[in-house]
Each structure stands twice: as structure tokens, then as C-alpha cells.
PDB file of C-alpha atoms and ligand atoms in Angstrom:
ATOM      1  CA  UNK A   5      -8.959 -17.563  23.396  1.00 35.00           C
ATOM      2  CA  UNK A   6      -7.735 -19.714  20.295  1.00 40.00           C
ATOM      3  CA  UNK A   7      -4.638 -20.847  20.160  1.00 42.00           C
ATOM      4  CA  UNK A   8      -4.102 -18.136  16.925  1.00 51.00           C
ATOM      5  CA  UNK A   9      -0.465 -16.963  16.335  1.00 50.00           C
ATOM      6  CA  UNK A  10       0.200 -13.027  16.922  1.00 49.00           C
ATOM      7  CA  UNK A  11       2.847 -12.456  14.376  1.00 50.00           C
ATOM      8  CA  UNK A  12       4.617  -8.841  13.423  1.00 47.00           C
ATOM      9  CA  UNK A  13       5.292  -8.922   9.266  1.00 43.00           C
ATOM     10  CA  UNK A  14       8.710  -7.789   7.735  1.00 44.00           C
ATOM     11  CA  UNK A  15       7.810  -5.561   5.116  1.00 46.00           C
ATOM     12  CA  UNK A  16       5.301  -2.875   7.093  1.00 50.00           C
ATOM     13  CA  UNK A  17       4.518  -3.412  10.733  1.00 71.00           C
ATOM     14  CA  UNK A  18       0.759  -4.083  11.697  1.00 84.00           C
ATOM     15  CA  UNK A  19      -0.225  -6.338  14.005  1.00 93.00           C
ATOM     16  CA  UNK A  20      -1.462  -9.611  12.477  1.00 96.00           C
ATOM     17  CA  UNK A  21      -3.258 -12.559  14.002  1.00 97.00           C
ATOM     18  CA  UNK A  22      -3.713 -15.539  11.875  1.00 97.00           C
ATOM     19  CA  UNK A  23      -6.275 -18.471  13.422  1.00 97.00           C
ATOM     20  CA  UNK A  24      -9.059 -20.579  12.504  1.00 97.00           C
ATOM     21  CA  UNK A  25     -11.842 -18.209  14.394  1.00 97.00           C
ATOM     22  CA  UNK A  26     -10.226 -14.330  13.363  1.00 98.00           C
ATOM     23  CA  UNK A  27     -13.461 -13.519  14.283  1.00 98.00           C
ATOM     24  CA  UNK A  28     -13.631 -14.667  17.194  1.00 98.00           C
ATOM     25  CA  UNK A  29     -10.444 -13.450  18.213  1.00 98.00           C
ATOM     26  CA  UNK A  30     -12.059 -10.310  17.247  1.00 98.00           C
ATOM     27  CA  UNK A  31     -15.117 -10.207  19.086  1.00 98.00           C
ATOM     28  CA  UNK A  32     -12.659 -10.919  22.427  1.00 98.00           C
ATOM     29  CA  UNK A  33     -10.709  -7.802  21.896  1.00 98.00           C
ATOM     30  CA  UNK A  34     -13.948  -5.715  21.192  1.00 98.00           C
ATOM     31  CA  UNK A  35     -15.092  -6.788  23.886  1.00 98.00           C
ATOM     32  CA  UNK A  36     -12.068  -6.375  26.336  1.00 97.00           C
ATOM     33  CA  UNK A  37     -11.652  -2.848  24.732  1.00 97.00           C
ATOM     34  CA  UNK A  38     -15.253  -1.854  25.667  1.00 97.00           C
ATOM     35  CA  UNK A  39     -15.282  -3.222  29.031  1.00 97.00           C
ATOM     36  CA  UNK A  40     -11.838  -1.651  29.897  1.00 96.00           C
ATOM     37  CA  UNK A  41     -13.507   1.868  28.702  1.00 91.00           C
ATOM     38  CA  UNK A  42     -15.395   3.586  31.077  1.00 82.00           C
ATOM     39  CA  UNK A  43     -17.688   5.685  29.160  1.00 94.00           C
ATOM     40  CA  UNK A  44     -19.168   6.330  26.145  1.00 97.00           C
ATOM     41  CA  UNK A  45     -17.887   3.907  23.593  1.00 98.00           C
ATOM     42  CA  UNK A  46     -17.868   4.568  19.698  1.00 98.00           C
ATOM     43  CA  UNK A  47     -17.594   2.170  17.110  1.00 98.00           C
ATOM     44  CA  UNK A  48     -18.105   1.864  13.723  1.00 99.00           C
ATOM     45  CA  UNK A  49     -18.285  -0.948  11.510  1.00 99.00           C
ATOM     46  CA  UNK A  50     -18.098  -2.105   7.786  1.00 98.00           C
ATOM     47  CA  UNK A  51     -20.652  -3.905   5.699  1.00 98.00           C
ATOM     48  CA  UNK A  52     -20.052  -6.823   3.330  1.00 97.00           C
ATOM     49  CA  UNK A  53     -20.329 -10.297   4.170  1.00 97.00           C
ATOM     50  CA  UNK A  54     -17.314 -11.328   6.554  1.00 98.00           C
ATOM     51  CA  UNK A  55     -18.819  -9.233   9.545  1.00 98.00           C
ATOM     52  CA  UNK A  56     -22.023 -11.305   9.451  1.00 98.00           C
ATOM     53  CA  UNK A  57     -20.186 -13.921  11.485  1.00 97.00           C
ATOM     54  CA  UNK A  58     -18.343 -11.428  13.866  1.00 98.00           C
ATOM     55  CA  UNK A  59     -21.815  -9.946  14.106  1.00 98.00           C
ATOM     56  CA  UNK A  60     -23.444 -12.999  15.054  1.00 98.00           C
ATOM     57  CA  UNK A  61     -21.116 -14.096  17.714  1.00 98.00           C
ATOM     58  CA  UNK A  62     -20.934 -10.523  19.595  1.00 98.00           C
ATOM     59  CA  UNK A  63     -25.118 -10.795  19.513  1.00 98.00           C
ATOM     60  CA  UNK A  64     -24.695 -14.795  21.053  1.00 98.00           C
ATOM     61  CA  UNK A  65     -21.777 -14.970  23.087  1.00 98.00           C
ATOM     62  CA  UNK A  66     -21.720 -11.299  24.629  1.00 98.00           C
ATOM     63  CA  UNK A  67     -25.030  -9.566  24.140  1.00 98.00           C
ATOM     64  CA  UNK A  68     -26.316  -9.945  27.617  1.00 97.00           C
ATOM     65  CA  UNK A  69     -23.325  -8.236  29.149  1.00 96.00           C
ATOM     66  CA  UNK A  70     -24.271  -4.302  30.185  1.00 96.00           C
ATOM     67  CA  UNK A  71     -21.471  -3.197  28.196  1.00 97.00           C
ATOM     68  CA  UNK A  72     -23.514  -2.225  25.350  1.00 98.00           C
ATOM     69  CA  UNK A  73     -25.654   0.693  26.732  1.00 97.00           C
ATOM     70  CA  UNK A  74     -22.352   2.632  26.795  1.00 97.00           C
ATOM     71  CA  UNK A  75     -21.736   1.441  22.828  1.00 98.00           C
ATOM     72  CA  UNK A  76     -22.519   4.244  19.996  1.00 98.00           C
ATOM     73  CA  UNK A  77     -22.169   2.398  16.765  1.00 99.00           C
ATOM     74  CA  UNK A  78     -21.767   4.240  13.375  1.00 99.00           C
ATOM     75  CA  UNK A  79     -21.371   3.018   9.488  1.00 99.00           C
ATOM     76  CA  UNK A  80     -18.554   2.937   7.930  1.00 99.00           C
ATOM     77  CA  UNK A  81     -19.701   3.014   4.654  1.00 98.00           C
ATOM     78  CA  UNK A  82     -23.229   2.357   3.171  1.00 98.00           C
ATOM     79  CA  UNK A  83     -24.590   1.040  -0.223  1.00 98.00           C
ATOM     80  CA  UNK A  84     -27.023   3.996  -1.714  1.00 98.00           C
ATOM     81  CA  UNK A  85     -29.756   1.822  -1.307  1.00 97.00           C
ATOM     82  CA  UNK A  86     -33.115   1.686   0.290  1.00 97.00           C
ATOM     83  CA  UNK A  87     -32.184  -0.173   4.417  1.00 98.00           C
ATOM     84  CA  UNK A  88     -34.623  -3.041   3.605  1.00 97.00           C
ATOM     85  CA  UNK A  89     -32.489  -3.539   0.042  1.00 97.00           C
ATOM     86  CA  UNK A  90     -30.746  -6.846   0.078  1.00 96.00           C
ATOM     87  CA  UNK A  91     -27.593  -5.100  -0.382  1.00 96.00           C
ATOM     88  CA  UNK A  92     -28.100  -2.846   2.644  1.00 98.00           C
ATOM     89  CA  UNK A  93     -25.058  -3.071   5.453  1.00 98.00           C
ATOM     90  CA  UNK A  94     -27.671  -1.458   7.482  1.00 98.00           C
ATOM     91  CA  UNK A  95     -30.110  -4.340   6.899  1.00 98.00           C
ATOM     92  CA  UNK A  96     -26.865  -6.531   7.329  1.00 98.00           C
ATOM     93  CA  UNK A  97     -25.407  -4.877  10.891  1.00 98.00           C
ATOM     94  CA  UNK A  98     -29.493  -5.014  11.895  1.00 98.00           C
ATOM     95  CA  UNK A  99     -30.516  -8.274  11.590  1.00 98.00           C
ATOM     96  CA  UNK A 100     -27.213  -9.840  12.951  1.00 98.00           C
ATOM     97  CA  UNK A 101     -26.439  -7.882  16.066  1.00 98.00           C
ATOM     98  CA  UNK A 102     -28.895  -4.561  16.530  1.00 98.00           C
ATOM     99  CA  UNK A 103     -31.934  -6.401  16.172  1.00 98.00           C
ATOM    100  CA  UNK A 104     -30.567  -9.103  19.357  1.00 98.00           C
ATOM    101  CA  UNK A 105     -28.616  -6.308  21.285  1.00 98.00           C
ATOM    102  CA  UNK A 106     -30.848  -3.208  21.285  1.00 98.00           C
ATOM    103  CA  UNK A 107     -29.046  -1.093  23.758  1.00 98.00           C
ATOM    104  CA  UNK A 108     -26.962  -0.717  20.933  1.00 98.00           C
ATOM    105  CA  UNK A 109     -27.183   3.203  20.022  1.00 98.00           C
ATOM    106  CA  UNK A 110     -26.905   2.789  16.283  1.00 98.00           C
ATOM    107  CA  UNK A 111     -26.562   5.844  13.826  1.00 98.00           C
ATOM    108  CA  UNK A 112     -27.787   4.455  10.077  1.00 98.00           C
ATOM    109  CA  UNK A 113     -25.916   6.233   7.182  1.00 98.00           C
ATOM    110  CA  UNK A 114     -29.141   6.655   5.361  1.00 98.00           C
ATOM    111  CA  UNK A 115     -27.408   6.287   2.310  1.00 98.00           C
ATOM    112  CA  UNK A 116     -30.449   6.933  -0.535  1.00 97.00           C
ATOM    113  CA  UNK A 117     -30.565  10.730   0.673  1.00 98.00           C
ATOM    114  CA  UNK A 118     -28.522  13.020  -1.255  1.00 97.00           C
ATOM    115  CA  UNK A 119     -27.379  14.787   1.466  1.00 98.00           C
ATOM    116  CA  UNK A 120     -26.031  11.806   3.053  1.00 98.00           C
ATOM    117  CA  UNK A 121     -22.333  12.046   3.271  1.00 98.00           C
ATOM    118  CA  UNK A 122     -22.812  16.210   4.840  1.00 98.00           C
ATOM    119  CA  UNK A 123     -25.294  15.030   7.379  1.00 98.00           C
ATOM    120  CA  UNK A 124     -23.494  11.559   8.940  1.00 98.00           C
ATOM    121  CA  UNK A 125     -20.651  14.263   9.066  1.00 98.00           C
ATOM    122  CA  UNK A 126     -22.096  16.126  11.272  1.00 98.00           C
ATOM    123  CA  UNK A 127     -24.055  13.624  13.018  1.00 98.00           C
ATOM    124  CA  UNK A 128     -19.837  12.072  13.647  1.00 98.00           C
ATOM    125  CA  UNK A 129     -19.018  15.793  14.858  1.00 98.00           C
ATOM    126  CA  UNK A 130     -22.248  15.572  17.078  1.00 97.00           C
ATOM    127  CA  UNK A 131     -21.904  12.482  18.892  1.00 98.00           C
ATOM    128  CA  UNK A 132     -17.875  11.630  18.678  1.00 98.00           C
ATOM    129  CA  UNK A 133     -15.321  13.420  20.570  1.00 97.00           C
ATOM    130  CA  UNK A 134     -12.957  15.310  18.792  1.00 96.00           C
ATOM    131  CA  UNK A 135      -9.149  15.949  18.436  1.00 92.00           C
ATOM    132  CA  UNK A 136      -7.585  19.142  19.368  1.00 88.00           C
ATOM    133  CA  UNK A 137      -7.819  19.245  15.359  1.00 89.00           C
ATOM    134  CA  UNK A 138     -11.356  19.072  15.209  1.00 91.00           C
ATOM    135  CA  UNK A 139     -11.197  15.347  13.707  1.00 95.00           C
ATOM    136  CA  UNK A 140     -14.123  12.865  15.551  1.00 97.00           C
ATOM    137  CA  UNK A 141     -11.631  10.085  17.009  1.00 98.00           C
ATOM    138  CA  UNK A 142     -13.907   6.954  17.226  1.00 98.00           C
ATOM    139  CA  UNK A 143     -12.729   4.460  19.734  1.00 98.00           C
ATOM    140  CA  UNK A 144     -12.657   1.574  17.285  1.00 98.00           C
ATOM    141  CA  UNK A 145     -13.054   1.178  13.398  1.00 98.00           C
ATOM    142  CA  UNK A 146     -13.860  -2.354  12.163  1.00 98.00           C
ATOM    143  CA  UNK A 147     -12.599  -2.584   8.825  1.00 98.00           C
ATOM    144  CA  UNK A 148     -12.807  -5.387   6.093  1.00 98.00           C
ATOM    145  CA  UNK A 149     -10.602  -5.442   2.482  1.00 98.00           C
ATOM    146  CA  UNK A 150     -12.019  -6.752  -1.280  1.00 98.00           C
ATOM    147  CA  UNK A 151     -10.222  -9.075  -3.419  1.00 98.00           C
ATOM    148  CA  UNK A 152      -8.762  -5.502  -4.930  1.00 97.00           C
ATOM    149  CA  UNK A 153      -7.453  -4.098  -2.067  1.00 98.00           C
ATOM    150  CA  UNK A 154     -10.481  -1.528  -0.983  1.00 98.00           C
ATOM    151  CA  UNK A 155     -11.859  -0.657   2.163  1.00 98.00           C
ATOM    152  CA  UNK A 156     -14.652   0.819   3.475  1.00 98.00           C
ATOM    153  CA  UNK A 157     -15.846   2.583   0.401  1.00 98.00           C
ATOM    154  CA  UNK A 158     -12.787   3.041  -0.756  1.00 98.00           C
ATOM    155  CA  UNK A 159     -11.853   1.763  -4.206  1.00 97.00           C
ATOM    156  CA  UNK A 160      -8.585   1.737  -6.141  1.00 97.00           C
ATOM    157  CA  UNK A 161      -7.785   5.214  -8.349  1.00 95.00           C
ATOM    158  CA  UNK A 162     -11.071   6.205  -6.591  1.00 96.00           C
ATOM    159  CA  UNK A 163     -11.644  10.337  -5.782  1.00 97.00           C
ATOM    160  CA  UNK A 164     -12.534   9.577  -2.422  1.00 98.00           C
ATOM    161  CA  UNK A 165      -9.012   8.549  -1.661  1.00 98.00           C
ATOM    162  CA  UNK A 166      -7.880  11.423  -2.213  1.00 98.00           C
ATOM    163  CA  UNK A 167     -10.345  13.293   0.156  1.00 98.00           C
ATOM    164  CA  UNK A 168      -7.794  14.823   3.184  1.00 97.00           C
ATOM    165  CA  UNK A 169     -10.766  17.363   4.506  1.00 97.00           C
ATOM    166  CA  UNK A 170     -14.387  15.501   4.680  1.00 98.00           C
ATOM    167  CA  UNK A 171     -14.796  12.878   6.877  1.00 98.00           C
ATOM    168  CA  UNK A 172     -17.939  11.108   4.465  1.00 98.00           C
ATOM    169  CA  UNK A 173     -17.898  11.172   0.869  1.00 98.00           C
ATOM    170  CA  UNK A 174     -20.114   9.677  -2.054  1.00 98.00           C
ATOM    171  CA  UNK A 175     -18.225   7.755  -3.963  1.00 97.00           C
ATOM    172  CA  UNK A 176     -18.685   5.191  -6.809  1.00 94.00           C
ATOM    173  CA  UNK A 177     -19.118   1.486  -6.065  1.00 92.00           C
ATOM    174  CA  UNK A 178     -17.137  -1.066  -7.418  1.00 88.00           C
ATOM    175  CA  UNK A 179     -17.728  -2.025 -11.414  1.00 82.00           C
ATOM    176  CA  UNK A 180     -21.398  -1.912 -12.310  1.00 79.00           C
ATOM    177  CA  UNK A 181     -22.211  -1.780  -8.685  1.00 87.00           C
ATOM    178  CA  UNK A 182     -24.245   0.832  -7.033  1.00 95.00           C
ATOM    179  CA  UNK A 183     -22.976   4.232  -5.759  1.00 97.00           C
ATOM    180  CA  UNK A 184     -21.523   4.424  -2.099  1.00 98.00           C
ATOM    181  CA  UNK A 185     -21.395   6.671   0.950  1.00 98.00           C
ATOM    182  CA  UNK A 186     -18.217   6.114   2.907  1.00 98.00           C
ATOM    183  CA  UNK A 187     -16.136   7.543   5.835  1.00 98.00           C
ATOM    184  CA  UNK A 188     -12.952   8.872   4.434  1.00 98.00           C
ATOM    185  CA  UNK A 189      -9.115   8.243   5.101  1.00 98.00           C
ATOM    186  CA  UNK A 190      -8.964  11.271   7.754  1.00 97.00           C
ATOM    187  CA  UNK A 191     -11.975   9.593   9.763  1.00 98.00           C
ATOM    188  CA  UNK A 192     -10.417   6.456   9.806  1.00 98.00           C
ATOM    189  CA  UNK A 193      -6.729   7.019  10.722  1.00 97.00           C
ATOM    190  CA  UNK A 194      -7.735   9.449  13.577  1.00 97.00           C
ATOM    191  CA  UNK A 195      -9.668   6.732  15.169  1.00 97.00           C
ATOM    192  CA  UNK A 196      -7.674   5.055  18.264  1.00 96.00           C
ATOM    193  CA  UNK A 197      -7.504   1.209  17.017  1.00 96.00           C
ATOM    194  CA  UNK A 198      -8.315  -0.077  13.365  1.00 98.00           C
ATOM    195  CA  UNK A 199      -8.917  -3.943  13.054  1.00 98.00           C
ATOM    196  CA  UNK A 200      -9.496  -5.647  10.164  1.00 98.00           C
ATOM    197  CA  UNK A 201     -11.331  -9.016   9.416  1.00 98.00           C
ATOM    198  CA  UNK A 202     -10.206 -11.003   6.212  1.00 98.00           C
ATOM    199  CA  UNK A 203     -10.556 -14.608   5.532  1.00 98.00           C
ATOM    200  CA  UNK A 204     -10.687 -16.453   2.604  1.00 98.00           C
ATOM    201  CA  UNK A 205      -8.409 -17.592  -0.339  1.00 98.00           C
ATOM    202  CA  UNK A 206      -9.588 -14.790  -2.490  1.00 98.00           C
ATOM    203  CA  UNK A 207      -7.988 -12.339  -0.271  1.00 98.00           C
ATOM    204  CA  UNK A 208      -4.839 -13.417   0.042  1.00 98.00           C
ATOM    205  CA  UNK A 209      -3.352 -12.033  -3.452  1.00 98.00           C
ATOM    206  CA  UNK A 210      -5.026  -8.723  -2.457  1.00 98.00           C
ATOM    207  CA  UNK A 211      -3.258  -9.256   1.255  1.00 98.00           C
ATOM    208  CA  UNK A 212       0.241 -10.175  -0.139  1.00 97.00           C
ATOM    209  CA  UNK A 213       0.130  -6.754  -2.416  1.00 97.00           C
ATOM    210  CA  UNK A 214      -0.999  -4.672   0.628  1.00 97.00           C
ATOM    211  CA  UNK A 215       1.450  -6.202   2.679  1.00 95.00           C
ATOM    212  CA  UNK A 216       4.261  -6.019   1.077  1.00 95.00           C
ATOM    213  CA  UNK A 217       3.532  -1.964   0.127  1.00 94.00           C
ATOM    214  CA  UNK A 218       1.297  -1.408  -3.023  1.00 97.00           C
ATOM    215  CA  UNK A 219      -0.398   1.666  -2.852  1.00 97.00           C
ATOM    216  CA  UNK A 220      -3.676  -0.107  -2.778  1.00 98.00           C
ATOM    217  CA  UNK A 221      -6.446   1.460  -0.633  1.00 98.00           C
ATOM    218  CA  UNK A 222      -6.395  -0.961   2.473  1.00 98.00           C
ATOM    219  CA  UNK A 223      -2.090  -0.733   2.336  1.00 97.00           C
ATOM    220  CA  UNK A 224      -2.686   2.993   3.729  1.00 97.00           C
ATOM    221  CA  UNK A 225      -3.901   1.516   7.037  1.00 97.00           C
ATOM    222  CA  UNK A 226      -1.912  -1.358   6.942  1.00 97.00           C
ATOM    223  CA  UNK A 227       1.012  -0.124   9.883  1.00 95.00           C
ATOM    224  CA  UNK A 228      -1.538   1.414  12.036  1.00 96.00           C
ATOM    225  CA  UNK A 229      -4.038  -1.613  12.001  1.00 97.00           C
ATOM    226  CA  UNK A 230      -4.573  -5.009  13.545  1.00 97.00           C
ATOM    227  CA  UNK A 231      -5.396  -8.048  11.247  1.00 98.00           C
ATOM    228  CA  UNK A 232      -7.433 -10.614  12.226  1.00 98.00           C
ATOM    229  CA  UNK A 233      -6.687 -13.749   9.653  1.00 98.00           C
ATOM    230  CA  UNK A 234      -7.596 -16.895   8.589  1.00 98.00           C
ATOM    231  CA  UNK A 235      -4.825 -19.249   7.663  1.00 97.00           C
ATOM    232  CA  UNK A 236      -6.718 -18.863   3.584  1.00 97.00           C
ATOM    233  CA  UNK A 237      -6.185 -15.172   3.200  1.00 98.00           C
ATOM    234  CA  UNK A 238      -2.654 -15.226   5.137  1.00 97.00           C
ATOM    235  CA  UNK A 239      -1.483 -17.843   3.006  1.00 97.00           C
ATOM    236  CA  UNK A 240       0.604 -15.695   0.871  1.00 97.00           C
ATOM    237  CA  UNK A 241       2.115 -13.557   3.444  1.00 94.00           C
ATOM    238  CA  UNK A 242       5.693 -13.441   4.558  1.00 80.00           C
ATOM    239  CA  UNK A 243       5.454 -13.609   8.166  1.00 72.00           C
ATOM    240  CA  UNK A 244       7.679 -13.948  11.219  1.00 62.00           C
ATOM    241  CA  UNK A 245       6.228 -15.464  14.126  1.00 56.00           C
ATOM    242  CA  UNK A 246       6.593 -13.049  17.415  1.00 48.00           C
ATOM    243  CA  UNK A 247       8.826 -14.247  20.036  1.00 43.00           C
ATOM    244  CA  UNK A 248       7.045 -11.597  22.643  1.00 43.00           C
TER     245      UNK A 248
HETATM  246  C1  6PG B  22     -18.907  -3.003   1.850  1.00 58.07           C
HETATM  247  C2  6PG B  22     -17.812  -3.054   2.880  1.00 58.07           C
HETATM  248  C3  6PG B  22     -16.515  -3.340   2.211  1.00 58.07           C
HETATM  249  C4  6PG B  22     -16.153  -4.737   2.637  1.00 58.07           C
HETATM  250  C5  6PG B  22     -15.270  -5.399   1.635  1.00 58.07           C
HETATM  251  C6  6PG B  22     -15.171  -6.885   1.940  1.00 58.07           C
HETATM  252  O1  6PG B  22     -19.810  -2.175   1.955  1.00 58.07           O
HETATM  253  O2  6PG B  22     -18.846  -3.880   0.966  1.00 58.07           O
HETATM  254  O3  6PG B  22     -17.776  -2.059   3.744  1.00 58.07           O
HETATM  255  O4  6PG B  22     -15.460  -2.520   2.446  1.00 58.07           O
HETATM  256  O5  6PG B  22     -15.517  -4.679   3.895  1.00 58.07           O
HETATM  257  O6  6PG B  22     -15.854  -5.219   0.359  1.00 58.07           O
HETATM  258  O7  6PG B  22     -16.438  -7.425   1.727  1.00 58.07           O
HETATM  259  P1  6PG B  22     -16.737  -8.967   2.061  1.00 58.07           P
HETATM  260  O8  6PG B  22     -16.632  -9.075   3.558  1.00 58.07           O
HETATM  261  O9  6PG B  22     -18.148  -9.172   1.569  1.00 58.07           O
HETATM  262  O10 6PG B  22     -15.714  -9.776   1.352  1.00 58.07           O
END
């Protein structure tokens, strides 16, 4: 375990670890999560690039444990491209950790059909247990932020933010990008634990606004999440170091 700091802001209250490995912090309380579960286990992840390493070091460090057979993984959002596209999460999540831990039961958002968003929905109401409100509560949602405060596939003054009754949406990408499939804001604040992974300088304007309450996508998880940090992206936050 690194020696990382586990520090409670002052303007909203997440939990918020700042380190030199954030992903590796990560990967240890995946980990402990799944192996304190005893059954089924369903998790869903982002895309991007930050994951890669988290990816990586789950495949390397923890892929032989038997832990994964019980491990249902889902998208959390896709790019409405073809899976071998370079800008495919799928071909992203694949090569890093599917491909080297194939017990893995992996659900692929299968983001260039139209139908997309309806039939993930259903395929979430399927396989994930739900709520007494109907709502699929994954077990754990692995989340990332952009420099402009999004998550998921969910952009600033987007439509899809808005969404309170589908659990996947299309949506627009970001400027000039390609369209998106994502889960929406119900999906992902019914799920038990949230964590996010953000390093790097260019995140830590983005972090400061979320943190200190602009209504920017990733701020609406903010309280009920747990940030994993690198000393770049936390750089701008006012934190208090926990005395627990
Ligand atoms: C995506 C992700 C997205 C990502 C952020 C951060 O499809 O791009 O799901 O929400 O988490 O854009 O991306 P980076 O990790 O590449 O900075």
C-alpha cells in the first residue's frame, strides 16, 4: 500500500486519496472489494487513456487470483465506433486486461449499432441486480473526468445530463469528436461505490471547479465518490489532511 494521504475536502465531502501510484491504490481496493464479495461481482469501467495503467496492473499484479470468474464487467460509455477503431474503449479495456484475464465476463457496448443505448439497457436489467426501484445497482463504477469536467459520456450543457429515466443514452462527443453511447446519471449514482482515477496537471483546474461546487458534470458525483489522485491533478485543491 503507498504511503498516499486519505484526506476528506472542505467544500463537498468525497473521499480523496492523493499519491504517486492512484492507480495503484486503486487496483488494491478493487481488488479487496471483490474478494470481500461473495458472489457475482459487477463492474463497469470508463474508457480514455488513464485506465490503461489501472488496466495493466489489475492484468499483472492480480490476474491469476480466482477472483475474476465471479467478475461481470460492463462499459461505461463507448465511442460509436467500429471495436477494432483506435478510439475504441472496447479495444482499450481488451487489450489491457480482457485479453490477459479471460475469466473476465465482459459485456461490449457495441456502440456502432443504432440500437445501442436500448439494448446495453436491457442487457444491465438482465445481468445486474436491481433496486426495489427497478434501478441495476452495479457493485462498482470506475469513473475518470476531462479537462472540462465530464464523465463517462457525459459532457457539459449536454442532453444526456439531464436524462433521470434511461440508464444508456446516445449522446454527442466532445467538439468535433465522434458521437457517444453512455450510462446515464441514474445508473451511476445507484451503483454501491464510485471511484474515480485523475492524474495529471491538466485536470487539476477542472478538479478545483468540481470540488469546490460548479455544476460541472463530474461535481454531481463528487460527495458520493472516492478519488484516487496524483499530487498533479490535486494540486489545486483545498484539502485537509484526515486525522482518522
Ligand atoms: C471516454 C471516457 C471519459 C474519460 C475522460 C478522461 O470515453 O473518454 O469514458 O469519460 O474518462 O474523458 O479521459 P482520459 O483518461 O483520456 O483523460
Amino acid at each position: 500500500m503507498s504511503e498516499g494521504r486519505k484526506i476528506t475536502s472542505t467544500s463537498v465531502s468525497p473521499v480523496v486519496h492523493v499519491c504517486s501510484d492512484p492507480a495503484e491504490r486503486l487496483a488494491e481496493a478493487l481488488v479487496s472489494d471483490i474478494t470481500r464479495y461473495e458472489g457475482d461481482f459487477h463492474l463497469a469501467v470508463s474508457g480514455g487513456r488513464t485506465p490503461e495503467t489501472l488496466f495493466k496492473l489489475l492484468a499483472l499484479k492480480y490476474g491469476d487470483l480466482s477472483i475474476w470468474g465471479r467478475v461481470y464487467l460492463y462499459q461505461v460509455d463507448e465511442r460509436c465506433v467500429s471495436p477494432d477503431h483506435e478510439a475504441s474503449n472496447w479495444r482499450m479495456i481488451h487489450e489491457t486486461l480482457l485479453a490477459k484475464v479471460p475469466q473476465i465476463k465482459a459485456f461490449r457496448m457495441e456502440a456502432e449499432r443504432d440500437d445501442a443505448a436500448e439494448r446495453y439497457e436491457h442487457l444491465l436489467r438482465r445481468h445486474v441486480p436491481l433496486t426495489d426501484y427497478g434501478i441495476p445497482r452495479l457493485d462498482c463504477v470506475l469513473l475518470g473526468m476531462g479537462p472540462d469536467g465530464h464523465t463517462a459520456s457525459l459532457f457539459p450543457r449536454a442532453a444526456a445530463c439531464q436524462e433521470e429515466i434511461r440508464l444508456v443514452v446516445n449522446t454527442e462527443g466532445p467538439e468535433g469528436g465522434v458521437p457517444r453511447v453512455t450510462m446515464t446519471f441514474p445508473t451511476l449514482e445507484n451503483a454501491n461505490v464510485r471511484r474515480f482515477l485523475v492524474v495529471g496537471q491538466d485536470k487539476s483546474e477542472a478538479l478545483r471547479r468540481v470540488f469546490e461546487g460548479e455544476p460541472l458534470p463530474a461535481q454531481r458525483l463528487a460527495k458520493i465518490s472516492e478519488w484516487f489522485l496524483d499530487p498533479a491533478a490535486s494540486r489545486l485543491l483545498q484539502l485537509r489532511q484526515d486525522t482518522s
